[in-house]
Each structure stands twice: as structure tokens, then as C-alpha cells.
């Protein structure tokens, strides 16, 4: 038995290392696709959470979680500070996995996107002096500070108030398929949305050769 322990430990370590390497390669390939699909972002990153990665991939065709992030994404003149996408229960194409030795995202159990935009970016886009405090927004007009309401209408970000005439901002963008809620925090707006469809920028992602 003692003679078997050493080789078994070595084999186990090699399996774990191979699993980690495969996961890292998958993440690198996903990042490469994001760079191609979202060129307007200043940086992108991706991570995959699933252990064992290869074991679950080959037996069930699923991984636990895929996360993607884009920074500095500009949408029709409005720069989003960061866009975070979290995909849970990710299903992969088993036919492509078996026949082509490649991995493609086909379905998810649930997805959530969270985007942040700063008051400076909003001020530049709207051409006004906007101030964002916890739960409050205000705009300076003719030297007078006016309280503004912020809400989401039909997927657009809308700032309104007495004496204000500001355009609605369409913020749907790559990796940001929908906007359902907007929250004002000091210096920025947090926008979130839940979805069940794979974002187009991730749907056809081919991660790596098995």
C-alpha cells in the first residue's frame, strides 16, 4: 500500500494541475473573444468557476459559473465605468464538445448584469452639472440647484425634474442586454438587470481545444 501512495499522489496532483491549466486556457480564450466582440472597451476580463472543470465539462456539459467584465465601454457617447456579467448554470454544446473538441456556450440557468456610470460621465453626456448623492440627483441650471428624479423607462435611463429637459439615454450595449433598475449612490449610478438568454458576445465563444 505504501508503494502505491506515492504514485497515486503524483497522479492526483497531475490531474489537478491539468484541470487548472484547462480552466485557465478557457478563460484566456473567452477574454480573447471579448476583446474581439467588444473592441470599444478599454479592458476586458473573464473567469470560470467550476471544479473539477474538465470532469463536469465532459460528464454533464455544464460549468457552474462564467463571469465577464468590461471597463470603459462607450455607448452612444456615454462611457460606462464597468459592466459585470455573471452567468450561472452554464450549458455547453455536447455535440461540438464530442465531435469538434471545442466548447460553445448554448444556455444558462440565470444571468445578471451590473453596470456603473459616474456622475462625470453622465454630466459630459448630458451637458449639465450633475451631482449624485446617496439616493439623490440634482442638476445646476442657471446657477440654481434643481432636484432630479432618475428612473428606467423602456430600457433607457431618464433624468427629469421641474424645468429640466434632458434626453433619455439608451444604455443597452454589448454585454448589457437590458436595464431594469437604477440606483443612485455617491458619485455614480448602478444599473442592474436579470436575464435568461446568453448575451450574444458570449454565445458562440469557443474556449479551447480539449
CSV table of C-alpha atoms in Angstrom, one decimal:
chain,number,residue,atom,x,y,z
A,1,UNK,CA,0.0,0.0,0.0
A,2,UNK,CA,2.8,2.4,0.9
A,3,UNK,CA,4.3,1.9,-2.5
A,4,UNK,CA,1.0,2.8,-4.2
A,5,UNK,CA,0.5,6.0,-2.1
A,6,UNK,CA,3.3,7.9,-3.8
A,7,UNK,CA,2.3,7.3,-7.4
A,8,UNK,CA,-1.4,8.0,-6.5
A,9,UNK,CA,-0.5,11.3,-5.0
A,10,UNK,CA,1.6,12.2,-8.1
A,11,UNK,CA,-1.3,11.2,-10.4
A,12,UNK,CA,-3.8,13.2,-8.3
A,13,UNK,CA,-1.6,16.2,-8.4
A,14,UNK,CA,-1.2,15.9,-12.2
A,15,UNK,CA,-4.9,15.7,-12.6
A,16,UNK,CA,-5.5,18.8,-10.5
A,17,UNK,CA,-2.8,20.7,-12.4
A,18,UNK,CA,-4.3,19.6,-15.8
A,19,UNK,CA,-7.7,20.8,-14.6
A,20,UNK,CA,-6.4,24.2,-13.6
A,21,UNK,CA,-4.5,24.6,-16.9
A,22,UNK,CA,-7.5,23.8,-18.9
A,23,UNK,CA,-9.6,26.2,-16.9
A,24,UNK,CA,-7.0,29.0,-17.4
A,25,UNK,CA,-6.9,28.3,-21.2
A,26,UNK,CA,-10.7,28.5,-21.3
A,27,UNK,CA,-10.6,31.9,-19.5
A,28,UNK,CA,-7.9,33.2,-21.9
A,29,UNK,CA,-9.9,32.2,-24.9
A,30,UNK,CA,-13.0,33.8,-23.6
A,31,UNK,CA,-11.1,37.0,-22.9
A,32,UNK,CA,-9.8,36.9,-26.5
A,33,UNK,CA,-13.3,36.7,-27.8
A,34,UNK,CA,-14.5,39.6,-25.6
A,35,UNK,CA,-11.7,41.7,-27.0
A,36,UNK,CA,-12.9,40.9,-30.5
A,37,UNK,CA,-16.6,41.4,-29.8
A,38,UNK,CA,-16.3,44.5,-27.5
A,39,UNK,CA,-13.5,46.5,-29.0
A,40,UNK,CA,-14.8,49.8,-27.6
A,41,UNK,CA,-13.9,48.6,-24.1
A,42,UNK,CA,-10.6,49.8,-22.6
A,43,UNK,CA,-10.1,46.3,-21.0
A,44,UNK,CA,-11.9,43.0,-20.6
A,45,UNK,CA,-11.5,40.0,-18.3
A,46,UNK,CA,-13.2,36.7,-17.7
A,47,UNK,CA,-13.3,33.9,-15.1
A,48,UNK,CA,-14.8,30.4,-14.9
A,49,UNK,CA,-15.8,28.8,-11.6
A,50,UNK,CA,-16.2,25.0,-11.8
A,51,UNK,CA,-14.4,22.2,-10.0
A,52,UNK,CA,-13.5,19.8,-11.3
A,53,UNK,CA,-13.5,21.8,-14.5
A,54,UNK,CA,-12.9,19.1,-17.1
A,55,UNK,CA,-14.8,16.4,-15.1
A,56,UNK,CA,-18.0,18.4,-15.1
A,57,UNK,CA,-17.5,19.6,-18.6
A,58,UNK,CA,-17.1,16.1,-20.0
A,59,UNK,CA,-19.8,14.4,-17.9
A,60,UNK,CA,-22.6,16.9,-17.8
A,61,UNK,CA,-21.6,19.6,-20.4
A,62,UNK,CA,-22.0,22.3,-17.8
A,63,UNK,CA,-19.9,24.6,-15.7
A,64,UNK,CA,-21.0,26.3,-12.5
A,65,UNK,CA,-20.4,29.9,-13.4
A,66,UNK,CA,-18.9,32.2,-16.1
A,67,UNK,CA,-18.2,35.8,-15.3
A,68,UNK,CA,-17.2,38.6,-17.7
A,69,UNK,CA,-16.2,42.2,-17.2
A,70,UNK,CA,-15.6,45.1,-19.5
A,71,UNK,CA,-14.2,48.5,-18.4
A,72,UNK,CA,-14.5,51.9,-20.2
A,73,UNK,CA,-17.3,50.7,-22.5
A,74,UNK,CA,-18.6,53.7,-24.5
A,75,UNK,CA,-22.3,53.6,-25.5
A,76,UNK,CA,-23.5,56.3,-27.9
A,77,UNK,CA,-21.3,58.9,-26.2
A,78,UNK,CA,-21.8,57.7,-22.7
A,79,UNK,CA,-18.8,55.9,-21.0
A,80,UNK,CA,-19.7,53.1,-18.7
A,81,UNK,CA,-17.1,52.7,-16.0
A,82,UNK,CA,-17.6,48.9,-15.7
A,83,UNK,CA,-20.0,46.2,-16.9
A,84,UNK,CA,-20.1,42.9,-15.0
A,85,UNK,CA,-21.9,39.9,-16.3
A,86,UNK,CA,-22.5,36.8,-14.1
A,87,UNK,CA,-23.8,33.6,-15.8
A,88,UNK,CA,-24.9,30.7,-13.5
A,89,UNK,CA,-25.6,27.1,-14.6
A,90,UNK,CA,-23.9,27.4,-18.0
A,91,UNK,CA,-24.8,24.7,-20.5
A,92,UNK,CA,-22.3,23.8,-23.3
A,93,UNK,CA,-22.9,22.2,-26.7
A,94,UNK,CA,-22.2,18.5,-26.2
A,95,UNK,CA,-22.1,17.7,-29.9
A,96,UNK,CA,-19.4,20.3,-30.6
A,97,UNK,CA,-17.6,19.1,-27.4
A,98,UNK,CA,-17.5,15.5,-28.6
A,99,UNK,CA,-17.2,15.9,-32.4
A,100,UNK,CA,-15.0,19.0,-32.7
A,101,UNK,CA,-13.3,19.0,-29.3
A,102,UNK,CA,-14.5,22.6,-28.8
A,103,UNK,CA,-16.7,24.2,-26.2
A,104,UNK,CA,-19.5,26.6,-27.0
A,105,UNK,CA,-22.0,28.3,-24.6
A,106,UNK,CA,-25.6,27.5,-25.5
A,107,UNK,CA,-27.7,28.1,-22.5
A,108,UNK,CA,-27.8,29.4,-18.9
A,109,UNK,CA,-29.9,28.9,-15.8
A,110,UNK,CA,-29.7,32.6,-14.9
A,111,UNK,CA,-27.8,35.7,-15.7
A,112,UNK,CA,-27.3,39.1,-14.1
A,113,UNK,CA,-25.6,42.2,-15.4
A,114,UNK,CA,-24.4,45.1,-13.3
A,115,UNK,CA,-23.2,48.4,-14.9
A,116,UNK,CA,-21.8,51.5,-13.3
A,117,UNK,CA,-21.6,55.0,-14.7
A,118,UNK,CA,-20.1,58.0,-13.0
A,119,UNK,CA,-21.6,61.4,-12.4
A,120,UNK,CA,-18.8,62.9,-14.5
A,121,UNK,CA,-19.6,60.7,-17.5
A,122,UNK,CA,-23.3,61.5,-17.2
A,123,UNK,CA,-22.6,65.2,-16.9
A,124,UNK,CA,-20.4,65.1,-20.0
A,125,UNK,CA,-23.1,63.2,-22.0
A,126,UNK,CA,-26.0,65.4,-20.9
A,127,UNK,CA,-24.1,68.7,-21.0
A,128,UNK,CA,-25.1,69.6,-17.4
A,129,UNK,CA,-23.6,69.9,-14.0
A,130,UNK,CA,-25.0,66.7,-12.4
A,131,UNK,CA,-24.4,65.8,-8.7
A,132,UNK,CA,-25.2,62.3,-7.4
A,133,UNK,CA,-25.5,61.6,-3.7
A,134,UNK,CA,-27.0,58.6,-1.9
A,135,UNK,CA,-30.4,58.1,-3.4
A,136,UNK,CA,-30.5,61.7,-4.8
A,137,UNK,CA,-29.7,63.5,-8.0
A,138,UNK,CA,-29.5,67.2,-8.7
A,139,UNK,CA,-28.7,69.5,-11.6
A,140,UNK,CA,-27.4,73.1,-11.7
A,141,UNK,CA,-29.5,75.2,-14.1
A,142,UNK,CA,-28.8,79.0,-14.3
A,143,UNK,CA,-26.9,78.9,-11.0
A,144,UNK,CA,-29.8,77.1,-9.3
A,145,UNK,CA,-29.6,73.6,-8.0
A,146,UNK,CA,-32.7,71.5,-9.0
A,147,UNK,CA,-33.6,68.1,-7.6
A,148,UNK,CA,-33.8,65.5,-10.4
A,149,UNK,CA,-35.6,62.1,-10.5
A,150,UNK,CA,-33.8,59.2,-12.1
A,151,UNK,CA,-35.6,56.2,-13.4
A,152,UNK,CA,-35.5,53.5,-16.1
A,153,UNK,CA,-38.1,53.7,-18.8
A,154,UNK,CA,-38.2,51.1,-21.6
A,155,UNK,CA,-34.6,50.2,-21.0
A,156,UNK,CA,-33.5,53.9,-21.1
A,157,UNK,CA,-32.0,56.0,-18.3
A,158,UNK,CA,-34.1,59.1,-17.7
A,159,UNK,CA,-33.3,62.1,-15.6
A,160,UNK,CA,-36.3,64.5,-15.1
A,161,UNK,CA,-37.3,67.4,-12.9
A,162,UNK,CA,-39.1,70.8,-12.8
A,163,UNK,CA,-37.6,73.0,-15.5
A,164,UNK,CA,-35.4,70.2,-16.9
A,165,UNK,CA,-35.4,68.9,-20.4
A,166,UNK,CA,-32.8,66.2,-20.8
A,167,UNK,CA,-32.6,63.4,-23.4
A,168,UNK,CA,-33.3,59.8,-22.4
A,169,UNK,CA,-30.1,57.7,-22.5
A,170,UNK,CA,-30.2,54.4,-24.3
A,171,UNK,CA,-27.6,52.4,-22.4
A,172,UNK,CA,-28.3,48.9,-23.8
A,173,UNK,CA,-24.9,47.8,-25.2
A,174,UNK,CA,-22.6,44.8,-25.7
A,175,UNK,CA,-22.7,42.7,-22.5
A,176,UNK,CA,-25.5,44.9,-21.3
A,177,UNK,CA,-28.6,43.4,-22.9
A,178,UNK,CA,-31.1,45.0,-20.6
A,179,UNK,CA,-31.6,47.6,-17.8
A,180,UNK,CA,-34.4,47.0,-15.2
A,181,UNK,CA,-33.2,49.0,-12.2
A,182,UNK,CA,-31.1,52.0,-11.5
A,183,UNK,CA,-29.8,53.0,-8.0
A,184,UNK,CA,-28.1,56.3,-7.2
A,185,UNK,CA,-25.0,56.0,-4.9
A,186,UNK,CA,-22.5,58.7,-4.1
A,187,UNK,CA,-20.8,59.8,-7.4
A,188,UNK,CA,-22.4,57.1,-9.6
A,189,UNK,CA,-25.4,55.2,-10.9
A,190,UNK,CA,-25.6,51.4,-10.5
A,191,UNK,CA,-27.8,49.7,-13.2
A,192,UNK,CA,-28.8,46.0,-13.0
A,193,UNK,CA,-30.9,43.5,-14.9
A,194,UNK,CA,-31.6,39.8,-14.7
A,195,UNK,CA,-31.9,37.7,-17.8
A,196,UNK,CA,-32.1,34.1,-19.0
A,197,UNK,CA,-30.6,34.3,-22.6
A,198,UNK,CA,-26.9,34.1,-23.2
A,199,UNK,CA,-25.5,37.5,-24.3
A,200,UNK,CA,-24.6,37.4,-28.0
A,201,UNK,CA,-21.0,38.3,-27.2
A,202,UNK,CA,-20.6,35.1,-25.2
A,203,UNK,CA,-23.0,32.7,-27.1
A,204,UNK,CA,-20.6,31.4,-29.7
A,205,UNK,CA,-17.4,31.6,-27.6
A,206,UNK,CA,-15.2,28.7,-28.4
A,207,UNK,CA,-12.9,28.4,-25.4
A,208,UNK,CA,-10.2,25.9,-26.1
A,209,UNK,CA,-9.1,22.6,-27.7
A,210,UNK,CA,-9.7,19.6,-25.4
